């Protein structure tokens, strides 16, 4: 049975907006950059929540090149957020951006959040791209910091997306899902598992949102070129269509 496509991105007469949201761990763009851009373009997103964006030499140039190849623009994040990055289409009106660095645990990678507040017509929404720790205790603490950041966004609705490094049912995933909607659980569409492209067997990437956001579908697209997915990076993309009420 064919899976119906996700809705496109209309602005509705009451000022609400349907927005296509993509979350993607790009492994520092160490793989096939052209395949990566083709995957992103094929998803036709309005917003892209990137994890493991380039963080070192000439990282801004690499991020800008990926955005240009994907027919998007860089919104914020990158090395200044320790890896999370936000990109958007020209449909978004940017209100503000902020990169947040989390406390450093000696011997582990620095983590952070790329955040922004944007508007689509009459709909105003906060955004947070995240990549949580591989270590359980640190990851649980970061989940709490993420919820604190959601509460402090000063936006009527917030979308959170990223690599949680944990499967549903884990302590940190559960902590987030108690306060935020898990897109796949609310409105499953496409495939569930995000890791790895060659052997999808676990869901460690997610798109989450505050209760006022309506998920119209969320999951791994099934109509993308398998060779591009395997060549692009070591995760599969998560795509959602959401309806954001007018503010």
Coordinates of C-alpha atoms in Angstrom, one line a residue:
X1 CA 0.0 0.0 0.0
X2 CA 1.4 3.4 -1.0
X3 CA 2.1 5.9 1.7
X4 CA 0.3 9.2 1.0
X5 CA 2.6 12.2 0.7
X6 CA 2.9 14.7 3.5
X7 CA 1.1 18.0 2.9
X8 CA 2.9 20.9 1.2
X9 CA 3.4 24.2 3.0
X10 CA 0.3 26.4 2.6
X11 CA -0.5 29.4 4.7
X12 CA -4.2 29.2 5.7
X13 CA -6.8 31.9 5.8
X14 CA -6.9 32.1 9.6
X15 CA -3.2 32.9 9.7
X16 CA -2.1 29.4 10.7
X17 CA 0.7 27.7 8.7
X18 CA 1.5 24.2 7.6
X19 CA 5.3 23.8 7.9
X20 CA 7.6 21.0 6.7
X21 CA 10.2 20.2 9.3
X22 CA 13.3 18.0 8.7
X23 CA 15.8 16.7 11.3
X24 CA 19.1 15.2 10.1
X25 CA 22.4 14.2 11.6
X26 CA 24.9 15.0 8.8
X27 CA 28.1 13.6 10.4
X28 CA 30.1 16.8 9.9
X29 CA 29.5 16.5 6.1
X30 CA 32.3 13.9 5.9
X31 CA 30.4 11.8 3.4
X32 CA 28.9 12.6 0.0
X33 CA 27.9 16.3 0.2
X34 CA 26.0 16.3 -3.1
X35 CA 23.9 13.2 -2.0
X36 CA 23.2 15.0 1.3
X37 CA 21.9 18.1 -0.5
X38 CA 19.8 15.9 -2.8
X39 CA 18.1 14.2 0.1
X40 CA 17.4 17.6 1.8
X41 CA 16.0 19.1 -1.4
X42 CA 13.8 16.0 -2.0
X43 CA 12.2 16.5 1.4
X44 CA 11.2 20.1 0.5
X45 CA 11.5 21.4 4.0
X46 CA 10.8 24.9 5.4
X47 CA 13.0 24.2 8.4
X48 CA 16.0 21.9 8.8
X49 CA 17.3 20.9 12.3
X50 CA 20.9 19.7 11.6
X51 CA 23.1 17.8 14.1
X52 CA 26.9 17.3 13.7
X53 CA 27.3 20.3 11.4
X54 CA 31.0 21.1 10.7
X55 CA 32.6 22.7 13.7
X56 CA 36.2 23.3 12.8
X57 CA 38.3 25.0 10.0
X58 CA 36.1 27.2 7.8
X59 CA 32.9 25.7 9.3
X60 CA 30.8 28.7 8.3
X61 CA 31.8 28.2 4.6
X62 CA 30.8 24.5 4.7
X63 CA 27.4 25.3 6.3
X64 CA 26.7 28.0 3.8
X65 CA 27.6 25.7 0.9
X66 CA 25.2 23.0 2.2
X67 CA 22.4 25.5 2.6
X68 CA 23.0 26.9 -0.9
X69 CA 23.1 23.3 -2.4
X70 CA 19.9 22.6 -0.5
X71 CA 18.2 25.8 -1.7
X72 CA 18.0 27.1 1.9
X73 CA 19.7 29.6 4.1
X74 CA 21.6 29.2 7.4
X75 CA 19.5 30.4 10.3
X76 CA 21.9 29.9 13.2
X77 CA 24.1 27.5 15.1
X78 CA 27.1 25.4 13.9
X79 CA 30.3 25.5 15.8
X80 CA 29.0 28.3 18.1
X81 CA 26.3 25.8 19.3
X82 CA 28.8 22.8 19.3
X83 CA 27.3 21.2 16.3
X84 CA 23.5 21.8 16.1
X85 CA 22.6 24.0 13.2
X86 CA 19.3 25.5 11.8
X87 CA 18.5 26.2 8.2
X88 CA 15.3 27.6 6.7
X89 CA 13.6 28.5 3.5
X90 CA 12.9 32.1 2.6
X91 CA 9.3 31.5 3.7
X92 CA 10.4 32.0 7.3
X93 CA 10.7 35.5 8.8
X94 CA 13.4 35.4 11.4
X95 CA 12.7 37.2 14.7
X96 CA 15.9 36.2 16.7
X97 CA 18.5 33.5 17.0
X98 CA 20.6 32.3 20.0
X99 CA 23.3 29.6 20.3
X100 CA 23.5 27.9 23.7
X101 CA 26.5 26.0 25.0
X102 CA 25.8 23.4 27.7
X103 CA 28.2 22.6 30.6
X104 CA 31.2 20.7 29.6
X105 CA 31.9 17.3 31.1
X106 CA 35.7 16.7 31.0
X107 CA 36.6 14.1 28.5
X108 CA 33.4 14.3 26.5
X109 CA 32.3 16.4 23.6
X110 CA 30.8 19.8 24.2
X111 CA 27.1 20.0 23.5
X112 CA 24.8 22.8 22.8
X113 CA 21.5 24.0 21.3
X114 CA 20.9 26.1 18.2
X115 CA 17.7 28.1 18.8
X116 CA 15.6 30.7 17.0
X117 CA 12.1 32.2 16.9
X118 CA 10.6 32.6 13.4
X119 CA 7.2 33.5 11.9
X120 CA 5.3 31.9 9.1
X121 CA 2.5 34.4 8.2
X122 CA 0.5 34.7 11.5
X123 CA 2.2 31.7 13.1
X124 CA 5.1 32.3 15.5
X125 CA 7.2 29.4 16.7
X126 CA 10.4 28.7 18.6
X127 CA 13.0 26.2 17.3
X128 CA 15.6 24.2 19.1
X129 CA 18.1 21.8 17.3
X130 CA 19.8 19.5 19.7
X131 CA 22.2 16.5 19.9
X132 CA 22.3 14.9 23.4
X133 CA 25.2 13.1 25.0
X134 CA 26.2 9.5 24.6
X135 CA 26.5 9.2 28.4
X136 CA 23.2 8.4 30.2
X137 CA 23.6 10.7 33.2
X138 CA 24.7 13.6 31.2
X139 CA 22.0 13.0 28.6
X140 CA 19.3 13.0 31.3
X141 CA 20.6 16.3 32.6
X142 CA 20.7 17.8 29.1
X143 CA 17.0 16.7 28.6
X144 CA 16.1 18.8 31.6
X145 CA 18.1 21.7 30.2
X146 CA 16.3 21.3 26.9
X147 CA 12.9 21.5 28.6
X148 CA 14.1 24.6 30.6
X149 CA 15.0 26.2 27.3
X150 CA 11.6 25.4 25.8
X151 CA 10.0 27.1 28.7
X152 CA 12.2 30.1 28.3
X153 CA 11.7 30.6 24.5
X154 CA 9.0 33.3 24.9
X155 CA 7.1 31.8 21.9
X156 CA 3.5 30.4 21.9
X157 CA 4.7 27.2 20.2
X158 CA 8.1 25.4 20.1
X159 CA 9.5 22.6 17.9
X160 CA 12.5 20.6 19.1
X161 CA 14.3 18.2 16.8
X162 CA 17.5 16.3 16.9
X163 CA 19.6 13.2 17.7
X164 CA 18.6 12.1 21.2
X165 CA 21.1 9.3 21.3
X166 CA 18.4 7.2 23.0
X167 CA 15.5 5.0 22.0
X168 CA 11.9 5.6 23.1
X169 CA 11.4 4.3 26.6
X170 CA 14.8 5.5 27.8
X171 CA 14.9 7.9 30.7
X172 CA 15.8 11.0 28.7
X173 CA 13.5 10.3 25.8
X174 CA 10.7 9.6 28.3
X175 CA 11.5 12.8 30.2
X176 CA 11.0 14.8 27.0
X177 CA 7.9 12.9 25.8
X178 CA 6.1 13.7 29.1
X179 CA 6.1 17.4 28.2
X180 CA 6.4 17.4 24.4
X181 CA 4.6 15.6 21.7
X182 CA 6.6 12.9 19.9
X183 CA 5.8 13.3 16.3
X184 CA 6.1 9.6 15.4
X185 CA 3.9 8.6 18.3
X186 CA 1.3 11.2 17.6
X187 CA 1.1 10.9 13.8
X188 CA 3.3 8.1 12.4
X189 CA 4.1 8.3 8.7
X190 CA 6.8 6.6 6.6
X191 CA 9.4 4.6 8.4
X192 CA 10.2 4.6 12.1
X193 CA 13.9 3.7 12.4
X194 CA 16.6 6.4 11.8
X195 CA 19.8 4.4 12.4
X196 CA 21.6 3.2 10.4
X197 CA 20.8 3.8 6.7
X198 CA 22.2 0.3 5.7
X199 CA 20.4 -1.5 8.6
X200 CA 17.6 0.7 10.1
X201 CA 16.9 -0.9 13.5
X202 CA 16.5 1.9 16.1
X203 CA 14.8 5.3 16.5
X204 CA 17.2 7.7 18.1
X205 CA 16.2 10.9 16.2
X206 CA 13.0 12.6 16.8
X207 CA 10.8 15.7 16.1
X208 CA 9.0 16.9 19.2
X209 CA 6.7 19.9 19.8
X210 CA 4.7 21.7 22.4
X211 CA 1.0 20.7 22.7
X212 CA -0.4 23.4 20.5
X213 CA 1.4 22.2 17.4
X214 CA -0.6 19.7 15.3
X215 CA 1.4 16.9 13.7
X216 CA 0.0 15.9 10.3
X217 CA 2.6 13.2 9.8
X218 CA 6.1 12.3 11.0
X219 CA 8.7 9.7 10.1
X220 CA 11.5 8.6 7.7
X221 CA 10.5 9.4 4.1
X222 CA 10.2 6.1 2.1
X223 CA 10.4 7.6 -1.5
X224 CA 14.0 8.9 -1.4
X225 CA 16.9 7.4 -3.4
X226 CA 18.3 4.6 -1.2
X227 CA 21.8 5.1 -2.7
X228 CA 21.7 8.8 -1.7
X229 CA 20.6 8.0 1.8
X230 CA 23.4 5.5 2.3
X231 CA 26.0 7.9 0.7
X232 CA 24.9 11.1 2.5
X233 CA 25.5 10.3 6.2
X234 CA 25.1 7.6 8.9
X235 CA 21.5 8.6 9.9
X236 CA 18.2 8.6 8.1
X237 CA 16.3 11.9 8.0
X238 CA 13.1 12.5 9.9
X239 CA 10.5 14.6 8.1
X240 CA 7.3 16.0 9.6
X241 CA 4.4 18.3 8.4
X242 CA 3.0 20.3 11.3
X243 CA 0.2 22.9 11.5
X244 CA 1.2 25.9 13.7
X245 CA -1.8 28.0 14.9
X246 CA -1.8 31.8 14.3
X247 CA -0.5 33.7 17.3

